[in-house]
mmCIF file of C-alpha atoms and ligand atoms in Angstrom:
data_model
loop_
_atom_site.group_PDB
_atom_site.id
_atom_site.type_symbol
_atom_site.label_atom_id
_atom_site.label_comp_id
_atom_site.label_asym_id
_atom_site.label_seq_id
_atom_site.Cartn_x
_atom_site.Cartn_y
_atom_site.Cartn_z
ATOM 1 C CA MET M 805 103.270 134.581 31.957
ATOM 2 C CA HIS M 806 101.702 131.967 30.266
ATOM 3 C CA PRO M 807 98.717 130.320 32.290
ATOM 4 C CA SER M 808 97.871 126.933 31.459
ATOM 5 C CA PRO M 809 94.523 125.502 30.821
ATOM 6 C CA GLY M 810 93.911 124.498 34.549
ATOM 7 C CA ASP M 811 94.876 128.394 35.325
ATOM 8 C CA TRP M 812 92.420 129.576 33.472
ATOM 9 C CA ASN M 813 89.702 126.948 34.469
ATOM 10 C CA GLN M 814 90.531 127.673 38.319
ATOM 11 C CA PHE M 815 90.204 131.291 37.824
ATOM 12 C CA TYR M 816 87.025 131.392 36.121
ATOM 13 C CA SER M 817 85.190 128.955 38.359
ATOM 14 C CA GLN M 818 86.688 131.748 41.695
ATOM 15 C CA PHE M 819 85.029 134.574 39.473
ATOM 16 C CA LEU M 820 81.822 132.347 38.722
ATOM 17 C CA ARG M 821 81.421 131.838 42.163
ATOM 18 C CA LYS M 822 82.278 135.384 43.560
ATOM 19 C CA THR M 823 80.033 137.428 40.618
ATOM 20 C CA GLY M 824 77.687 134.610 39.013
ATOM 21 C CA ILE M 825 79.928 135.691 35.739
ATOM 22 C CA ASP M 826 80.627 132.695 33.655
ATOM 23 C CA LEU M 827 83.803 133.723 31.455
ATOM 24 C CA ALA M 828 84.043 130.717 29.931
ATOM 25 C CA LEU M 829 80.871 131.947 27.539
ATOM 26 C CA TYR M 830 83.361 134.547 26.081
ATOM 27 C CA LYS M 831 85.438 133.956 23.127
ATOM 28 C CA PRO M 832 88.643 132.887 24.862
ATOM 29 C CA SER M 833 91.128 134.808 22.740
ATOM 30 C CA GLN M 834 89.694 138.344 23.315
ATOM 31 C CA LEU M 835 88.830 137.605 26.839
ATOM 32 C CA GLN M 836 92.229 136.532 27.705
ATOM 33 C CA ARG M 837 94.272 138.927 26.175
ATOM 34 C CA ARG M 838 92.436 141.539 27.904
ATOM 35 C CA ILE M 839 92.735 139.648 31.446
ATOM 36 C CA LEU M 840 96.428 139.747 30.969
ATOM 37 C CA SER M 841 97.092 143.077 30.266
ATOM 38 C CA MET M 842 95.301 143.907 33.490
ATOM 39 C CA VAL M 843 97.265 141.161 35.597
ATOM 40 C CA GLU M 844 100.174 143.217 34.481
ATOM 41 C CA GLN M 845 98.860 146.222 34.870
ATOM 42 C CA GLN M 846 98.162 145.653 38.821
ATOM 43 C CA GLY M 847 101.796 144.363 38.537
ATOM 44 C CA CYS M 848 100.840 140.701 39.515
ATOM 45 C CA LYS M 849 102.897 137.545 38.997
ATOM 46 C CA ASP M 850 100.167 135.413 37.949
ATOM 47 C CA LEU M 851 96.678 134.879 37.900
ATOM 48 C CA ALA M 852 96.399 133.635 40.819
ATOM 49 C CA ALA M 853 97.730 136.925 42.655
ATOM 50 C CA PHE M 854 95.286 138.489 40.543
ATOM 51 C CA TYR M 855 92.114 136.901 41.700
ATOM 52 C CA GLN M 856 93.333 137.624 45.250
ATOM 53 C CA TRP M 857 93.899 141.000 44.272
ATOM 54 C CA MET M 858 90.618 141.095 42.824
ATOM 55 C CA ASN M 859 88.525 139.276 46.027
ATOM 56 C CA SER M 860 89.814 141.673 47.980
ATOM 57 C CA THR M 861 87.200 144.440 47.814
ATOM 58 C CA PRO M 862 84.773 144.887 45.586
ATOM 59 C CA ALA M 863 85.956 148.339 43.820
ATOM 60 C CA ASN M 864 88.384 145.986 42.377
ATOM 61 C CA VAL M 865 86.003 143.630 40.640
ATOM 62 C CA GLU M 866 84.190 146.583 39.307
ATOM 63 C CA TRP M 867 87.210 147.903 37.832
ATOM 64 C CA PHE M 868 87.773 144.730 36.205
ATOM 65 C CA LEU M 869 84.342 144.501 35.219
ATOM 66 C CA ASP M 870 84.667 148.016 33.608
ATOM 67 C CA LYS M 871 88.177 147.276 31.467
ATOM 68 C CA MET M 872 86.713 144.047 30.621
ATOM 69 C CA ALA M 873 83.261 145.427 28.928
ATOM 70 C CA ILE M 874 84.569 148.060 26.752
ATOM 71 C CA ASN M 875 81.687 150.402 26.971
ATOM 72 C CA VAL M 876 81.884 152.085 23.424
ATOM 73 C CA SER M 877 78.766 154.014 22.348
ATOM 74 C CA GLU M 878 77.300 156.917 20.827
ATOM 75 C CA LEU M 879 73.805 158.972 20.715
ATOM 76 C CA PHE M 880 72.427 157.572 17.124
ATOM 77 C CA ARG M 881 75.193 155.658 16.158
ATOM 78 C CA ASN M 882 75.163 154.174 12.854
ATOM 79 C CA PRO M 883 72.153 156.980 12.105
ATOM 80 C CA GLU M 884 70.835 155.564 8.615
ATOM 81 C CA LYS M 885 69.465 152.697 11.147
ATOM 82 C CA TRP M 886 68.004 155.000 13.338
ATOM 83 C CA ALA M 887 65.769 156.848 10.059
ATOM 84 C CA GLU M 888 64.684 152.975 9.384
ATOM 85 C CA ILE M 889 63.741 152.613 13.534
ATOM 86 C CA GLU M 890 61.660 155.945 13.088
ATOM 87 C CA ASN M 891 60.215 155.811 9.607
ATOM 88 C CA ARG M 892 59.826 151.833 9.078
ATOM 89 C CA VAL M 893 60.017 149.896 12.373
ATOM 90 C CA LEU M 894 58.051 152.344 14.849
ATOM 91 C CA PRO M 895 55.518 153.149 12.958
ATOM 92 C CA GLU M 896 54.463 149.367 12.122
ATOM 93 C CA LEU M 897 55.113 149.027 15.889
ATOM 94 C CA LEU M 898 52.787 151.840 17.105
ATOM 95 C CA GLY M 899 50.453 151.637 14.495
ATOM 96 C CA LYS M 900 47.769 150.610 16.276
ATOM 97 C CA GLY M 901 47.988 153.786 18.956
ATOM 98 C CA LYS M 902 49.313 151.679 21.977
ATOM 99 C CA GLY M 903 53.009 152.145 23.776
ATOM 100 C CA LEU M 904 56.190 151.165 23.062
ATOM 101 C CA ARG M 905 58.015 148.764 25.532
ATOM 102 C CA ALA M 906 61.629 148.462 24.262
ATOM 103 C CA TRP M 907 64.751 147.085 25.685
ATOM 104 C CA SER M 908 68.326 148.068 25.163
ATOM 105 C CA ALA M 909 70.045 144.555 25.331
ATOM 106 C CA GLY M 910 73.645 145.575 26.435
ATOM 107 C CA CYS M 911 73.309 149.739 26.762
ATOM 108 C CA SER M 912 76.320 150.493 28.239
ATOM 109 C CA TYR M 913 76.347 154.302 29.469
ATOM 110 C CA GLY M 914 73.158 154.672 27.747
ATOM 111 C CA ALA M 915 73.162 156.013 24.711
ATOM 112 C CA GLU M 916 70.728 153.709 22.365
ATOM 113 C CA ALA M 917 68.229 153.808 25.163
ATOM 114 C CA HIS M 918 68.101 157.748 25.120
ATOM 115 C CA SER M 919 68.197 158.070 21.299
ATOM 116 C CA LEU M 920 65.274 155.619 20.871
ATOM 117 C CA ALA M 921 63.228 157.768 24.038
ATOM 118 C CA MET M 922 64.156 161.100 21.985
ATOM 119 C CA ILE M 923 62.485 159.274 18.794
ATOM 120 C CA LEU M 924 59.487 158.153 20.384
ATOM 121 C CA HIS M 925 59.146 161.193 22.865
ATOM 122 C CA ALA M 926 59.126 163.654 19.890
ATOM 123 C CA ASN M 927 56.994 161.601 17.088
ATOM 124 C CA PHE M 928 54.651 158.713 18.621
ATOM 125 C CA ARG M 929 51.800 159.548 21.433
ATOM 126 C CA GLY M 930 51.234 156.774 24.026
ATOM 127 C CA VAL M 931 52.561 155.405 27.405
ATOM 128 C CA HIS M 932 56.392 154.372 26.034
ATOM 129 C CA SER M 933 59.053 152.423 28.050
ATOM 130 C CA VAL M 934 62.738 152.158 27.349
ATOM 131 C CA LEU M 935 64.451 149.539 29.582
ATOM 132 C CA GLY M 936 68.381 150.044 29.450
ATOM 133 C CA THR M 937 70.368 147.332 31.157
ATOM 134 C CA ASP M 938 73.876 146.341 31.329
ATOM 135 C CA ILE M 939 76.427 143.990 33.462
ATOM 136 C CA ASP M 940 78.280 147.161 34.131
ATOM 137 C CA THR M 941 77.196 149.372 37.129
ATOM 138 C CA ALA M 942 79.605 152.187 36.352
ATOM 139 C CA ALA M 943 78.184 152.323 32.648
ATOM 140 C CA LEU M 944 74.648 152.354 34.317
ATOM 141 C CA ASN M 945 75.176 155.194 36.998
ATOM 142 C CA GLN M 946 76.447 157.153 33.672
ATOM 143 C CA ALA M 947 73.035 156.131 32.022
ATOM 144 C CA ARG M 948 70.921 157.595 34.615
ATOM 145 C CA SER M 949 72.491 160.659 34.965
ATOM 146 C CA GLY M 950 72.056 161.291 31.292
ATOM 147 C CA GLU M 951 75.261 163.350 30.730
ATOM 148 C CA PHE M 952 77.160 162.808 27.163
ATOM 149 C CA SER M 953 79.824 163.978 25.624
ATOM 150 C CA ASP M 954 80.608 166.178 22.748
ATOM 151 C CA ALA M 955 81.572 162.751 20.882
ATOM 152 C CA ASP M 956 78.662 161.088 22.112
ATOM 153 C CA VAL M 957 76.514 163.826 20.344
ATOM 154 C CA ARG M 958 77.498 164.128 16.832
ATOM 155 C CA CYS M 959 75.160 161.970 15.146
ATOM 156 C CA VAL M 960 72.198 163.463 16.881
ATOM 157 C CA PRO M 961 69.591 165.394 14.538
ATOM 158 C CA ASP M 962 70.083 168.920 15.223
ATOM 159 C CA LYS M 963 65.486 168.542 16.196
ATOM 160 C CA TYR M 964 66.969 166.354 18.614
ATOM 161 C CA LYS M 965 69.584 167.649 19.929
ATOM 162 C CA ARG M 966 67.742 171.384 20.355
ATOM 163 C CA GLU M 967 64.875 169.638 22.356
ATOM 164 C CA TYR M 968 66.314 166.835 24.078
ATOM 165 C CA LEU M 969 69.841 168.469 24.917
ATOM 166 C CA ARG M 970 71.521 170.721 27.297
ATOM 167 C CA GLU M 971 75.191 171.935 26.673
ATOM 168 C CA SER M 972 77.063 173.166 29.365
ATOM 169 C CA GLN M 973 80.992 173.257 29.379
ATOM 170 C CA GLY M 974 81.029 170.557 27.329
ATOM 171 C CA LYS M 975 78.551 168.329 29.129
ATOM 172 C CA TRP M 976 75.546 167.307 27.119
ATOM 173 C CA THR M 977 72.911 166.946 28.761
ATOM 174 C CA ALA M 978 69.253 164.729 28.794
ATOM 175 C CA GLN M 979 65.839 166.730 29.293
ATOM 176 C CA PRO M 980 63.867 165.606 32.202
ATOM 177 C CA SER M 981 60.958 165.363 29.605
ATOM 178 C CA LEU M 982 63.090 161.803 28.279
ATOM 179 C CA LYS M 983 63.356 160.726 32.191
ATOM 180 C CA GLY M 984 59.780 159.087 32.576
ATOM 181 C CA LEU M 985 59.973 156.539 29.673
ATOM 182 C CA LEU M 986 63.673 155.506 30.488
ATOM 183 C CA LYS M 987 64.466 152.762 33.156
ATOM 184 C CA PHE M 988 68.091 151.576 33.932
ATOM 185 C CA GLN M 989 69.297 147.819 35.928
ATOM 186 C CA ARG M 990 72.012 145.949 36.019
ATOM 187 C CA GLN M 991 71.640 142.378 34.466
ATOM 188 C CA ASN M 992 73.955 139.614 33.120
ATOM 189 C CA LEU M 993 72.212 138.808 29.828
ATOM 190 C CA LEU M 994 74.227 135.193 29.600
ATOM 191 C CA ALA M 995 72.901 134.116 33.250
ATOM 192 C CA ASP M 996 69.439 136.907 34.583
ATOM 193 C CA ARG M 997 66.267 136.282 33.964
ATOM 194 C CA PHE M 998 64.383 138.296 30.838
ATOM 195 C CA GLU M 999 61.067 139.957 30.965
ATOM 196 C CA GLN M 1000 58.804 139.087 28.182
ATOM 197 C CA GLY M 1001 56.390 141.053 25.896
ATOM 198 C CA PHE M 1002 58.947 143.734 24.171
ATOM 199 C CA ASP M 1003 57.980 145.272 20.983
ATOM 200 C CA LEU M 1004 61.338 146.378 20.222
ATOM 201 C CA ILE M 1005 64.916 144.681 21.812
ATOM 202 C CA MET M 1006 67.966 146.537 21.008
ATOM 203 C CA CYS M 1007 71.412 144.263 21.287
ATOM 204 C CA ARG M 1008 74.139 146.007 19.377
ATOM 205 C CA ASN M 1009 77.737 145.548 19.766
ATOM 206 C CA VAL M 1010 76.926 143.375 22.604
ATOM 207 C CA VAL M 1011 77.723 139.622 21.130
ATOM 208 C CA ILE M 1012 80.868 140.018 19.476
ATOM 209 C CA TYR M 1013 82.884 139.146 22.425
ATOM 210 C CA PHE M 1014 80.360 135.932 23.469
ATOM 211 C CA THR M 1015 81.125 132.636 22.070
ATOM 212 C CA ASP M 1016 78.550 130.656 19.361
ATOM 213 C CA GLU M 1017 76.875 128.700 21.810
ATOM 214 C CA ALA M 1018 76.451 131.254 23.642
ATOM 215 C CA LYS M 1019 75.341 133.514 21.231
ATOM 216 C CA ASP M 1020 72.536 130.950 20.129
ATOM 217 C CA LYS M 1021 70.937 130.774 23.423
ATOM 218 C CA LEU M 1022 70.801 134.306 23.715
ATOM 219 C CA TYR M 1023 68.659 135.252 20.682
ATOM 220 C CA GLN M 1024 66.645 132.344 21.837
ATOM 221 C CA ARG M 1025 65.970 133.607 24.789
ATOM 222 C CA PHE M 1026 65.012 137.316 23.082
ATOM 223 C CA PHE M 1027 62.839 135.414 20.529
ATOM 224 C CA ASP M 1028 60.913 133.964 23.457
ATOM 225 C CA SER M 1029 60.660 137.423 25.170
ATOM 226 C CA LEU M 1030 59.428 139.418 22.155
ATOM 227 C CA ALA M 1031 55.828 139.831 21.804
ATOM 228 C CA PRO M 1032 54.451 138.787 18.642
ATOM 229 C CA GLY M 1033 55.320 141.237 15.702
ATOM 230 C CA GLY M 1034 58.169 142.541 17.574
ATOM 231 C CA TYR M 1035 61.908 143.358 16.485
ATOM 232 C CA LEU M 1036 64.724 142.164 17.363
ATOM 233 C CA TRP M 1037 67.535 144.714 15.914
ATOM 234 C CA VAL M 1038 71.501 143.633 16.051
ATOM 235 C CA GLY M 1039 74.735 145.432 15.468
ATOM 236 C CA SER M 1040 75.701 146.428 11.323
ATOM 237 C CA THR M 1041 78.362 143.920 12.102
ATOM 238 C CA GLU M 1042 76.359 141.232 13.326
ATOM 239 C CA ARG M 1043 73.877 138.350 12.270
ATOM 240 C CA VAL M 1044 71.718 135.888 13.648
ATOM 241 C CA PHE M 1045 72.396 132.817 11.901
ATOM 242 C CA LYS M 1046 70.151 130.833 12.280
ATOM 243 C CA ALA M 1047 67.379 133.168 12.046
ATOM 244 C CA GLN M 1048 64.939 130.675 10.454
ATOM 245 C CA ASP M 1049 65.363 127.790 12.821
ATOM 246 C CA LEU M 1050 65.213 130.106 15.439
ATOM 247 C CA GLY M 1051 61.355 131.331 13.790
ATOM 248 C CA PHE M 1052 62.632 134.767 12.728
ATOM 249 C CA GLU M 1053 61.396 136.544 9.716
ATOM 250 C CA THR M 1054 63.866 139.034 8.623
ATOM 251 C CA PRO M 1055 62.250 142.317 6.591
ATOM 252 C CA LEU M 1056 65.049 144.893 6.881
ATOM 253 C CA PRO M 1057 68.815 143.747 7.302
ATOM 254 C CA PHE M 1058 69.764 143.471 10.966
ATOM 255 C CA PHE M 1059 66.429 143.704 11.860
ATOM 256 C CA TYR M 1060 64.159 140.041 13.027
ATOM 257 C CA ARG M 1061 60.842 140.102 13.656
ATOM 258 C CA LYS M 1062 58.905 137.577 15.543
ATOM 259 C CA PRO M 1063 56.003 136.849 13.186
ATOM 260 C CA LEU M 1064 52.404 137.964 13.882
ATOM 261 C CA MET M 1065 50.892 134.659 13.872
ATOM 262 C CA GLY M 1066 50.068 133.829 9.651
ATOM 263 C CA GLN M 1067 50.520 137.292 8.801
ATOM 264 C CA LYS M 1068 53.455 138.612 6.994
ATOM 265 C CA LEU M 1069 53.816 142.122 6.210
ATOM 266 C CA TRP M 1070 57.176 142.561 4.298
ATOM 267 C CA ARG M 1071 58.778 140.276 2.149
ATOM 268 C CA THR M 1072 62.387 138.966 3.197
ATOM 269 C CA ALA M 1073 65.278 141.479 2.688
ATOM 270 C CA SER M 1074 67.837 140.054 0.331
HETATM 271 C C1 SAM D 462 80.224 148.042 22.917
HETATM 272 S S1 SAM D 462 79.082 147.967 24.005
HETATM 273 C C2 SAM D 462 77.609 148.749 23.398
HETATM 274 C C3 SAM D 462 76.885 149.788 23.505
HETATM 275 C C4 SAM D 462 75.463 149.578 22.947
HETATM 276 N N1 SAM D 462 74.571 148.593 22.500
HETATM 277 C C5 SAM D 462 76.142 150.483 20.967
HETATM 278 O O1 SAM D 462 75.654 149.444 20.353
HETATM 279 O O2 SAM D 462 76.255 151.307 21.477
HETATM 280 C C6 SAM D 462 79.141 146.578 24.673
HETATM 281 C C7 SAM D 462 77.966 146.988 26.336
HETATM 282 O O3 SAM D 462 77.745 145.099 26.331
HETATM 283 C C8 SAM D 462 77.744 145.094 27.615
HETATM 284 N N2 SAM D 462 78.649 143.777 27.883
HETATM 285 C C9 SAM D 462 78.962 142.703 27.871
HETATM 286 N N3 SAM D 462 78.261 141.662 28.521
HETATM 287 C C10 SAM D 462 77.615 141.788 28.813
HETATM 288 C C11 SAM D 462 76.298 140.684 29.228
HETATM 289 N N4 SAM D 462 76.796 139.476 29.556
HETATM 290 N N5 SAM D 462 75.290 141.068 30.233
HETATM 291 C C12 SAM D 462 75.568 142.251 29.803
HETATM 292 N N6 SAM D 462 76.171 143.346 29.141
HETATM 293 C C13 SAM D 462 76.985 142.781 28.938
HETATM 294 C C14 SAM D 462 79.338 145.829 28.056
HETATM 295 O O4 SAM D 462 79.114 145.777 29.273
HETATM 296 C C15 SAM D 462 79.108 147.097 26.819
HETATM 297 O O5 SAM D 462 78.579 147.672 28.003
#
């Protein structure tokens, strides 16, 4: 099956009307390959038939989003970066003794948000909050349950595993002490309103599917959502190409800081 550009446009605009999600903001090569494999899986003869199938019940739309999203994650993913957060970024952000307001944007099933909650609860006094948002409601439901697999916990430092996770029959459950810090809600990063005043925004391994224009706009909106001195943390294969134009400082690789007016705390990383 080889849909024409017109077929794709029709599919995108029907989907946008139905869900508010603009698929034209995703990189076409990856997105279309993934959609065509779903069309085949459902035995539909073309995109129009696939849209009809999807439109027949909300569960089918959820299935589509779940498949499209690719939720791969794990607790303390890229452990060396988590050490930097714990030892350099958080002490700077929490130096004044107030609590931290953090956001895991594209949180999948909550591994990143739970990792940060463990570090905050164990090491830093104050009233902290960690918001996790994602477009995928199935992933968010799992995030709220605080349940993780063996594979998810392989990078968790022993002290945090002992304190914050309980194992039963191959399933690891986050301790209730973390619940008060965490909140999960659905949000489309490419369309919905952002809250303001975050000290830390983590958006890792999410934008790889977005077009360059969509990424630029998103990073501008993250900049606006940060409090002065706040940090944006991106994935270990990602870069904010227009960081300087947007006004970010780059104190550490993969970390971008909104300046505290007139004050530079670290020299720019090479
Ligand atoms: C690979 S996971 C990243 C999880 C976590 N940030 C990490 O690095 O381990 C990518 C997540 O981005 C979410 N996502 C994709 N498009 C999105 C959008 N427009 N708005 C919000 N979340 C989105 C997916 O649902 C998926 O859960």
